[in-house]
Amino acid sequence: LSLQAKNTIPITAQCTVFAESEVISLVGEAGTSGENGKSAYELAVDKGYTGTLEQWLESLIGPKGETGATGATGATGATGANGKDGANGKDGKDAIAPKVQINATTNEAKKIAQSSLVGDTSSTLYPIKKQIADLLSNIDVNIDYPEYEDIEVVTKKQIIDVCDNVSNSLKELIKDAKQAIVIKEGVKVALVGEPNVGKSSILNALLKEEKAIVTPIPGTTRDVVEGEIVYKGIKIKILDTAGIRETDDVVEGLGVEKSIKTIEKADIVINVTDGVTLTNNIDINTNAPIINVINKADLISSKENGVLYISAKNGEVEPLLDEIIKILGVDVNAYQKPSFANARQLALLISTLNNLEQAKNEIEADVTIDLVSSYILAAFQNIKEIFGEEASFDMTEEIFSRFCVGK
């Protein structure tokens, strides 16, 4: 089946799709790498994917076999010969996005990857780049061409105002990026507690299958049992751990050690208490958010306000899922908003914000503008790097594009 690739993968010529059981292979002509100059992609239809195969294929070629748009420009280095991923393409189009698109297991994650490919995310960054470039070039022209008296001299107030305005925009982009990463990558949630509080029953209720063995004998779970679900567009990886307690049983002791290590790696920890005994003597050492939940609500006649109760036995676990989503703080609009959804871009945004905040602090401390400009330059270089441009550059071009000097 010959298909024209849309801008969800960096192949602009024809590609061929071969379907064998649950694996799809894409081999594109005129690819950037691979055997004989071809790019090859193998995509597993993940068990957790919420859309249909037809929807996934439509995202590549358009509905009903329509010819897709030309591939996104600047998606360089998507798969280099050495197997490393490129960082960013020109015009802010993210070369990591094809990989995200391929690995996306929810429609929401796929939409975020698509917004990077078509350049929607870059449009949110252009105004920031322009404001920083305008300020930086004005500072430099004041320093390099002092004889041009008709050119406005940058004041400390102007620098503070620009730093404040851009910092506010960056904070919004950083918040959106963090939410997008949660949507794209999902979260790890650890179920912890003393033995026999119903952790394995909660796992089974969340998965809606008998994944973990459940018995009345305390210490049944000796290893970490994992399962994945998608809830409200978020992929949640649930980790059922061995009950934590002092034990002389060597095997159970190893399970307890694994439980502690799992807590350290979890994004969210669910601290489960037995609703009948109401005893919980475990000490959870983690920086992750902790959700305290009381299980076996079906056996409790009197419930306190403000306490989270669930009943794994009756399958009443949705309040726990809602609490997880609440903790994550993913805004409803985050699913549709263009965002920078990889860790490298997020790090560059945070670094840019830090540079501008440092510039403001220095200018308020009466440091000279020429010294403060080094922080503004560092911020500009970070933005250029997000756009896939060379971070090192000659400021002369920026100056000449804005001022009539030296000509």
Short mmCIF file of C-alpha atoms in Angstrom, two decimals:
data_model
loop_
_atom_site.label_atom_id
_atom_site.label_comp_id
_atom_site.label_asym_id
_atom_site.label_seq_id
_atom_site.Cartn_x
_atom_site.Cartn_y
_atom_site.Cartn_z
CA LEU A 1 0.00 0.00 0.00
CA SER A 2 1.70 3.17 -1.20
CA LEU A 3 0.95 6.30 0.82
CA GLN A 4 1.97 9.95 0.71
CA ALA A 5 3.35 10.89 4.12
CA LYS A 6 1.85 13.87 5.89
CA ASN A 7 3.90 16.08 8.21
CA THR A 8 3.73 13.64 11.10
CA ILE A 9 6.94 11.91 10.02
CA PRO A 10 10.00 13.46 8.36
CA ILE A 11 9.53 11.75 4.99
CA THR A 12 8.47 13.93 2.08
CA ALA A 13 8.42 11.29 -0.66
CA GLN A 14 6.37 8.13 -0.99
CA CYS A 15 6.40 5.58 1.80
CA THR A 16 5.21 2.00 2.04
CA VAL A 17 3.28 0.49 4.93
CA PHE A 18 3.57 -3.20 5.80
CA ALA A 19 1.26 -4.55 8.49
CA GLU A 20 2.10 -7.80 10.24
CA SER A 21 0.09 -8.62 13.36
CA GLU A 22 0.60 -5.69 15.75
CA VAL A 23 3.69 -4.19 14.09
CA ILE A 24 3.71 -1.60 11.32
CA SER A 25 6.85 -0.78 9.34
CA LEU A 26 7.31 2.44 7.40
CA VAL A 27 10.05 2.60 4.76
CA GLY A 28 10.38 5.99 3.10
CA GLU A 29 12.14 6.91 -0.12
CA ALA A 30 14.64 9.77 0.01
CA GLY A 31 14.95 9.33 3.74
CA THR A 32 17.65 10.93 5.85
CA SER A 33 19.23 7.75 7.11
CA GLY A 34 19.02 4.01 7.07
CA GLU A 35 20.10 1.39 4.59
CA ASN A 36 20.55 2.68 1.02
CA GLY A 37 19.55 6.18 2.03
CA LYS A 38 16.11 5.18 3.30
CA SER A 39 14.50 5.94 6.65
CA ALA A 40 12.87 3.00 8.37
CA TYR A 41 10.44 3.17 11.27
CA GLU A 42 8.96 0.23 13.14
CA LEU A 43 5.91 1.12 15.16
CA ALA A 44 4.21 -1.13 17.67
CA VAL A 45 0.48 -0.54 18.10
CA ASP A 46 0.68 -0.10 21.85
CA LYS A 47 -1.86 -1.86 24.04
CA GLY A 48 -2.61 1.42 25.77
CA TYR A 49 -3.40 3.35 22.56
CA THR A 50 -6.95 4.66 22.83
CA GLY A 51 -7.56 5.38 19.15
CA THR A 52 -8.13 2.94 16.32
CA LEU A 53 -5.54 1.91 13.75
CA GLU A 54 -7.65 3.70 11.15
CA GLN A 55 -7.42 6.97 13.12
CA TRP A 56 -3.70 6.56 13.47
CA LEU A 57 -3.24 6.03 9.73
CA GLU A 58 -5.49 8.99 8.96
CA SER A 59 -3.18 11.16 11.03
CA LEU A 60 -0.39 10.22 8.63
CA ILE A 61 -2.13 10.35 5.25
CA GLY A 62 -5.33 12.33 5.81
CA PRO A 63 -8.86 10.87 5.92
CA LYS A 64 -10.12 8.63 3.14
CA GLY A 65 -6.78 8.43 1.41
CA GLU A 66 -6.39 12.15 0.73
CA THR A 67 -2.91 13.30 -0.16
CA GLY A 68 -1.18 14.60 2.92
CA ALA A 69 0.64 17.88 3.18
CA THR A 70 4.32 18.26 2.50
CA GLY A 71 6.51 17.13 5.35
CA ALA A 72 7.51 19.67 7.97
CA THR A 73 10.68 21.56 7.11
CA GLY A 74 13.70 21.70 9.31
CA ALA A 75 13.13 18.36 11.05
CA THR A 76 16.81 17.61 10.73
CA GLY A 77 18.63 14.91 12.60
CA ALA A 78 15.49 12.91 13.38
CA THR A 79 17.42 9.66 13.16
CA GLY A 80 21.13 10.09 12.59
CA ALA A 81 23.45 7.36 11.41
CA ASN A 82 24.65 6.92 14.95
CA GLY A 83 21.11 6.46 16.19
CA LYS A 84 20.95 9.72 18.14
CA ASP A 85 17.95 12.00 17.97
CA GLY A 86 18.31 15.50 16.61
CA ALA A 87 17.22 18.35 18.83
CA ASN A 88 15.23 20.90 16.89
CA GLY A 89 14.55 21.72 13.27
CA LYS A 90 14.44 25.18 11.74
CA ASP A 91 11.55 27.49 12.52
CA GLY A 92 11.14 25.82 15.88
CA LYS A 93 9.82 22.57 14.43
CA ASP A 94 10.88 19.86 16.79
CA ALA A 95 12.78 16.95 15.26
CA ILE A 96 12.00 14.84 18.32
CA ALA A 97 8.30 15.17 17.55
CA PRO A 98 8.28 12.35 14.93
CA LYS A 99 9.55 9.98 17.62
CA VAL A 100 6.90 11.30 20.02
CA GLN A 101 4.25 10.81 17.34
CA ILE A 102 5.37 7.23 16.80
CA ASN A 103 5.42 6.39 20.51
CA ALA A 104 2.21 8.24 21.42
CA THR A 105 -0.27 5.89 23.07
CA THR A 106 -3.09 8.41 23.43
CA ASN A 107 -4.77 10.75 20.98
CA GLU A 108 -3.90 13.65 23.29
CA ALA A 109 -0.16 12.86 23.17
CA LYS A 110 -0.37 12.52 19.40
CA LYS A 111 -1.94 15.97 19.04
CA ILE A 112 0.87 17.55 21.04
CA ALA A 113 3.46 15.92 18.76
CA GLN A 114 1.58 17.09 15.67
CA SER A 115 1.52 20.69 16.90
CA SER A 116 5.33 20.62 17.09
CA LEU A 117 5.62 19.21 13.59
CA VAL A 118 3.50 21.88 11.92
CA GLY A 119 5.21 24.69 13.82
CA ASP A 120 2.31 25.67 16.09
CA THR A 121 4.60 25.73 19.12
CA SER A 122 7.12 28.01 17.44
CA SER A 123 4.46 30.70 17.01
CA THR A 124 4.24 30.99 20.81
CA LEU A 125 7.98 31.71 21.01
CA TYR A 126 8.44 34.19 18.14
CA PRO A 127 7.22 37.23 20.17
CA ILE A 128 9.64 36.37 22.97
CA LYS A 129 12.53 36.03 20.55
CA LYS A 130 11.69 39.39 18.96
CA GLN A 131 11.44 41.24 22.27
CA ILE A 132 14.80 39.94 23.44
CA ALA A 133 16.45 40.61 20.06
CA ASP A 134 15.06 44.17 19.95
CA LEU A 135 16.37 44.93 23.44
CA LEU A 136 19.76 43.28 22.87
CA SER A 137 20.39 44.99 19.53
CA ASN A 138 19.43 48.39 21.01
CA ILE A 139 21.89 47.87 23.88
CA ASP A 140 24.66 46.80 21.49
CA VAL A 141 24.12 49.70 19.10
CA ASN A 142 24.34 52.12 22.04
CA ILE A 143 27.68 50.54 23.00
CA ASP A 144 29.19 50.07 19.51
CA TYR A 145 27.86 53.21 17.81
CA PRO A 146 27.68 55.95 20.45
CA GLU A 147 28.10 58.64 17.79
CA TYR A 148 24.53 58.06 16.52
CA GLU A 149 22.73 60.41 18.85
CA ASP A 150 19.34 59.95 17.16
CA ILE A 151 19.14 56.34 18.34
CA GLU A 152 17.21 55.82 21.56
CA VAL A 153 19.39 55.05 24.57
CA VAL A 154 18.18 52.03 26.50
CA THR A 155 17.27 52.85 30.09
CA LYS A 156 17.33 50.57 33.10
CA LYS A 157 13.55 50.85 33.33
CA GLN A 158 13.19 49.55 29.76
CA ILE A 159 15.36 46.54 30.57
CA ILE A 160 13.32 45.79 33.70
CA ASP A 161 10.04 46.13 31.77
CA VAL A 162 11.17 43.80 28.97
CA CYS A 163 12.54 41.27 31.46
CA ASP A 164 9.22 41.31 33.37
CA ASN A 165 7.07 40.97 30.24
CA VAL A 166 9.13 38.18 28.72
CA SER A 167 9.49 36.37 32.06
CA ASN A 168 5.70 36.30 32.48
CA SER A 169 5.34 34.79 28.99
CA LEU A 170 8.06 32.24 29.71
CA LYS A 171 6.41 31.17 32.96
CA GLU A 172 3.23 30.40 31.02
CA LEU A 173 5.18 28.41 28.40
CA ILE A 174 7.02 26.49 31.13
CA LYS A 175 3.74 25.63 32.85
CA ASP A 176 2.27 24.44 29.53
CA ALA A 177 5.42 22.44 28.74
CA LYS A 178 5.31 20.62 32.08
CA GLN A 179 1.66 19.69 31.50
CA ALA A 180 2.41 18.57 27.93
CA ILE A 181 5.21 16.31 29.15
CA VAL A 182 2.78 14.69 31.59
CA ILE A 183 0.28 14.13 28.74
CA LYS A 184 3.01 12.82 26.44
CA GLU A 185 4.91 10.58 28.85
CA GLY A 186 2.32 9.75 31.52
CA VAL A 187 3.07 9.23 35.21
CA LYS A 188 4.25 6.45 37.49
CA VAL A 189 1.99 5.88 40.49
CA ALA A 190 3.08 3.59 43.35
CA LEU A 191 0.57 1.83 45.60
CA VAL A 192 2.18 1.47 49.02
CA GLY A 193 1.06 0.49 52.48
CA GLU A 194 1.19 -2.22 55.09
CA PRO A 195 0.43 -5.83 54.11
CA ASN A 196 -3.19 -6.78 53.38
CA VAL A 197 -4.59 -3.25 53.05
CA GLY A 198 -5.85 -4.09 49.56
CA LYS A 199 -3.16 -2.66 47.27
CA SER A 200 -3.35 -5.56 44.82
CA SER A 201 -7.15 -5.37 44.81
CA ILE A 202 -6.89 -1.67 43.98
CA LEU A 203 -4.53 -2.48 41.10
CA ASN A 204 -6.95 -5.06 39.73
CA ALA A 205 -9.89 -2.67 40.10
CA LEU A 206 -8.03 0.10 38.27
CA LEU A 207 -6.96 -2.24 35.46
CA LYS A 208 -10.33 -4.01 35.42
CA GLU A 209 -8.55 -7.34 35.26
CA GLU A 210 -7.06 -9.87 37.69
CA LYS A 211 -3.44 -8.82 37.22
CA ALA A 212 -2.23 -9.36 40.78
CA ILE A 213 -2.82 -12.36 43.03
CA VAL A 214 -5.11 -11.52 45.95
CA THR A 215 -5.37 -13.66 49.11
CA PRO A 216 -6.26 -12.98 52.77
CA ILE A 217 -2.67 -13.91 53.70
CA PRO A 218 -0.54 -10.85 54.53
CA GLY A 219 2.60 -10.57 52.39
CA THR A 220 1.17 -12.28 49.30
CA THR A 221 2.76 -9.72 46.95
CA ARG A 222 6.52 -10.28 46.88
CA ASP A 223 7.44 -8.31 43.75
CA VAL A 224 6.34 -5.14 41.95
CA VAL A 225 3.32 -5.79 39.73
CA GLU A 226 2.74 -3.24 36.98
CA GLY A 227 -0.17 -2.20 34.81
CA GLU A 228 -1.15 0.75 32.62
CA ILE A 229 -4.40 2.62 32.05
CA VAL A 230 -5.38 5.82 30.28
CA TYR A 231 -7.66 8.11 32.27
CA LYS A 232 -8.85 11.47 30.95
CA GLY A 233 -6.09 11.45 28.35
CA ILE A 234 -3.29 10.70 30.85
CA LYS A 235 -1.34 7.45 30.72
CA ILE A 236 -0.99 6.16 34.28
CA LYS A 237 1.49 3.39 35.05
CA ILE A 238 0.38 1.74 38.29
CA LEU A 239 2.96 -0.05 40.45
CA ASP A 240 1.62 -2.45 43.09
CA THR A 241 4.27 -3.01 45.75
CA ALA A 242 4.87 -5.50 48.52
CA GLY A 243 3.45 -4.57 51.90
CA ILE A 244 5.99 -2.68 53.99
CA ARG A 245 6.75 -4.18 57.39
CA GLU A 246 9.56 -5.70 59.44
CA THR A 247 9.98 -9.33 58.44
CA ASP A 248 12.35 -12.27 58.95
CA ASP A 249 11.25 -13.82 55.65
CA VAL A 250 14.14 -13.36 53.21
CA VAL A 251 11.96 -13.30 50.09
CA GLU A 252 9.42 -10.93 51.59
CA GLY A 253 12.29 -8.73 52.77
CA LEU A 254 13.54 -8.43 49.19
CA GLY A 255 10.03 -7.40 48.17
CA VAL A 256 9.99 -4.69 50.84
CA GLU A 257 13.33 -3.37 49.53
CA LYS A 258 11.86 -3.20 46.03
CA SER A 259 8.86 -1.32 47.42
CA ILE A 260 11.13 1.33 48.90
CA LYS A 261 13.04 1.71 45.61
CA THR A 262 9.75 1.98 43.72
CA ILE A 263 8.63 4.81 46.01
CA GLU A 264 11.83 6.69 45.16
CA LYS A 265 11.10 6.49 41.42
CA ALA A 266 7.36 7.20 41.54
CA ASP A 267 5.83 10.50 40.37
CA ILE A 268 2.93 10.04 42.81
CA VAL A 269 2.68 7.77 45.86
CA ILE A 270 -0.66 6.33 46.97
CA ASN A 271 -0.53 5.62 50.70
CA VAL A 272 -3.22 2.97 51.32
CA THR A 273 -4.81 2.40 54.75
CA ASP A 274 -7.11 -0.46 55.72
CA GLY A 275 -10.53 1.03 56.43
CA VAL A 276 -11.26 -1.57 59.09
CA THR A 277 -8.12 -1.41 61.24
CA LEU A 278 -7.22 2.19 60.31
CA THR A 279 -3.60 1.45 61.23
CA ASN A 280 -0.81 2.90 59.13
CA ASN A 281 2.65 2.85 60.64
CA ILE A 282 4.81 3.11 57.54
CA ASP A 283 7.18 6.03 56.99
CA ILE A 284 7.20 7.18 53.36
CA ASN A 285 10.40 8.97 52.34
CA THR A 286 9.76 10.77 49.05
CA ASN A 287 9.64 14.19 47.45
CA ALA A 288 6.73 13.09 45.26
CA PRO A 289 3.14 14.07 46.10
CA ILE A 290 1.44 11.60 48.46
CA ILE A 291 -2.25 10.74 48.21
CA ASN A 292 -3.65 9.21 51.42
CA VAL A 293 -6.55 6.89 50.70
CA ILE A 294 -8.65 4.56 52.86
CA ASN A 295 -9.65 1.31 51.20
CA LYS A 296 -12.52 -1.06 52.06
CA ALA A 297 -15.04 1.78 52.24
CA ASP A 298 -17.78 -0.84 51.81
CA LEU A 299 -17.03 -1.98 55.39
CA ILE A 300 -17.11 1.51 56.92
CA SER A 301 -20.41 2.80 58.28
CA SER A 302 -19.27 6.28 59.30
CA LYS A 303 -17.02 8.36 57.05
CA GLU A 304 -15.20 11.60 57.79
CA ASN A 305 -15.45 14.65 55.56
CA GLY A 306 -12.35 15.51 53.57
CA VAL A 307 -11.05 11.93 53.60
CA LEU A 308 -10.59 9.94 50.39
CA TYR A 309 -12.43 6.60 50.58
CA ILE A 310 -12.50 3.87 47.92
CA SER A 311 -13.72 0.29 47.69
CA ALA A 312 -11.53 -1.90 45.50
CA LYS A 313 -13.85 -4.84 46.17
CA ASN A 314 -16.80 -3.01 44.62
CA GLY A 315 -14.70 -1.41 41.88
CA GLU A 316 -15.27 2.08 43.33
CA VAL A 317 -11.85 3.54 42.56
CA GLU A 318 -12.69 6.48 40.32
CA PRO A 319 -12.30 9.03 43.16
CA LEU A 320 -8.67 7.94 43.42
CA LEU A 321 -8.13 8.48 39.70
CA ASP A 322 -9.73 11.92 39.93
CA GLU A 323 -7.38 12.79 42.79
CA ILE A 324 -4.38 11.75 40.67
CA ILE A 325 -5.52 14.04 37.84
CA LYS A 326 -6.07 16.83 40.37
CA ILE A 327 -2.53 16.40 41.75
CA LEU A 328 -1.08 16.54 38.25
CA GLY A 329 -2.81 19.87 37.70
CA VAL A 330 -3.31 19.33 33.97
CA ASP A 331 -5.57 22.07 32.68
CA VAL A 332 -8.40 21.09 30.34
CA ASN A 333 -6.97 23.42 27.69
CA ALA A 334 -3.56 21.71 27.86
CA TYR A 335 -4.79 18.94 25.57
CA GLN A 336 -5.33 21.40 22.71
CA LYS A 337 -2.65 24.01 23.45
CA PRO A 338 0.62 23.98 21.43
CA SER A 339 3.42 23.23 23.90
CA PHE A 340 7.11 22.43 24.02
CA ALA A 341 6.81 18.83 25.10
CA ASN A 342 10.31 17.50 25.59
CA ALA A 343 12.68 17.83 28.53
CA ARG A 344 15.43 19.56 26.56
CA GLN A 345 13.17 22.36 25.38
CA LEU A 346 11.76 22.75 28.89
CA ALA A 347 15.30 23.04 30.29
CA LEU A 348 16.13 25.77 27.75
CA LEU A 349 12.96 27.69 28.62
CA ILE A 350 13.81 27.51 32.33
CA SER A 351 17.39 28.61 31.61
CA THR A 352 16.08 31.58 29.59
CA LEU A 353 13.82 32.60 32.45
CA ASN A 354 16.73 32.36 34.91
CA ASN A 355 18.91 34.51 32.63
CA LEU A 356 16.30 37.26 32.42
CA GLU A 357 15.59 37.21 36.15
CA GLN A 358 19.32 37.49 36.77
CA ALA A 359 19.51 40.43 34.34
CA LYS A 360 16.72 42.20 36.21
CA ASN A 361 18.39 41.57 39.59
CA GLU A 362 21.70 42.93 38.30
CA ILE A 363 20.17 46.06 36.79
CA GLU A 364 18.28 46.75 40.01
CA ALA A 365 21.62 46.45 41.84
CA ASP A 366 23.01 49.23 39.57
CA VAL A 367 25.31 46.94 37.59
CA THR A 368 26.25 48.63 34.29
CA ILE A 369 24.10 47.83 31.26
CA ASP A 370 26.99 46.43 29.23
CA LEU A 371 27.57 43.77 31.90
CA VAL A 372 23.87 43.04 32.30
CA SER A 373 23.60 42.47 28.54
CA SER A 374 25.58 39.22 28.90
CA TYR A 375 22.59 37.63 30.68
CA ILE A 376 20.21 38.92 28.00
CA LEU A 377 22.53 37.51 25.32
CA ALA A 378 22.52 34.11 27.06
CA ALA A 379 18.71 34.19 27.09
CA PHE A 380 18.66 34.99 23.36
CA GLN A 381 21.06 32.13 22.61
CA ASN A 382 18.78 29.71 24.48
CA ILE A 383 15.80 30.81 22.40
CA LYS A 384 17.80 30.40 19.18
CA GLU A 385 18.75 26.91 20.27
CA ILE A 386 15.09 25.98 20.75
CA PHE A 387 14.51 27.14 17.17
CA GLY A 388 17.37 24.93 16.00
CA GLU A 389 19.55 27.90 15.08
CA GLU A 390 23.23 28.33 15.86
CA ALA A 391 23.54 29.65 19.40
CA SER A 392 26.79 31.47 18.57
CA PHE A 393 26.19 34.31 16.11
CA ASP A 394 27.22 37.81 15.07
CA MET A 395 24.94 40.46 16.58
CA THR A 396 25.77 42.78 13.67
CA GLU A 397 23.02 41.26 11.52
CA GLU A 398 20.43 41.91 14.21
CA ILE A 399 21.65 45.51 14.58
CA PHE A 400 21.67 46.25 10.84
CA SER A 401 18.16 44.84 10.43
CA ARG A 402 16.88 47.37 12.99
CA PHE A 403 19.12 50.42 12.77
CA CYS A 404 20.67 52.43 9.93
CA VAL A 405 24.25 52.50 11.22
CA GLY A 406 27.73 51.72 9.91
CA LYS A 407 26.59 51.82 6.28
#
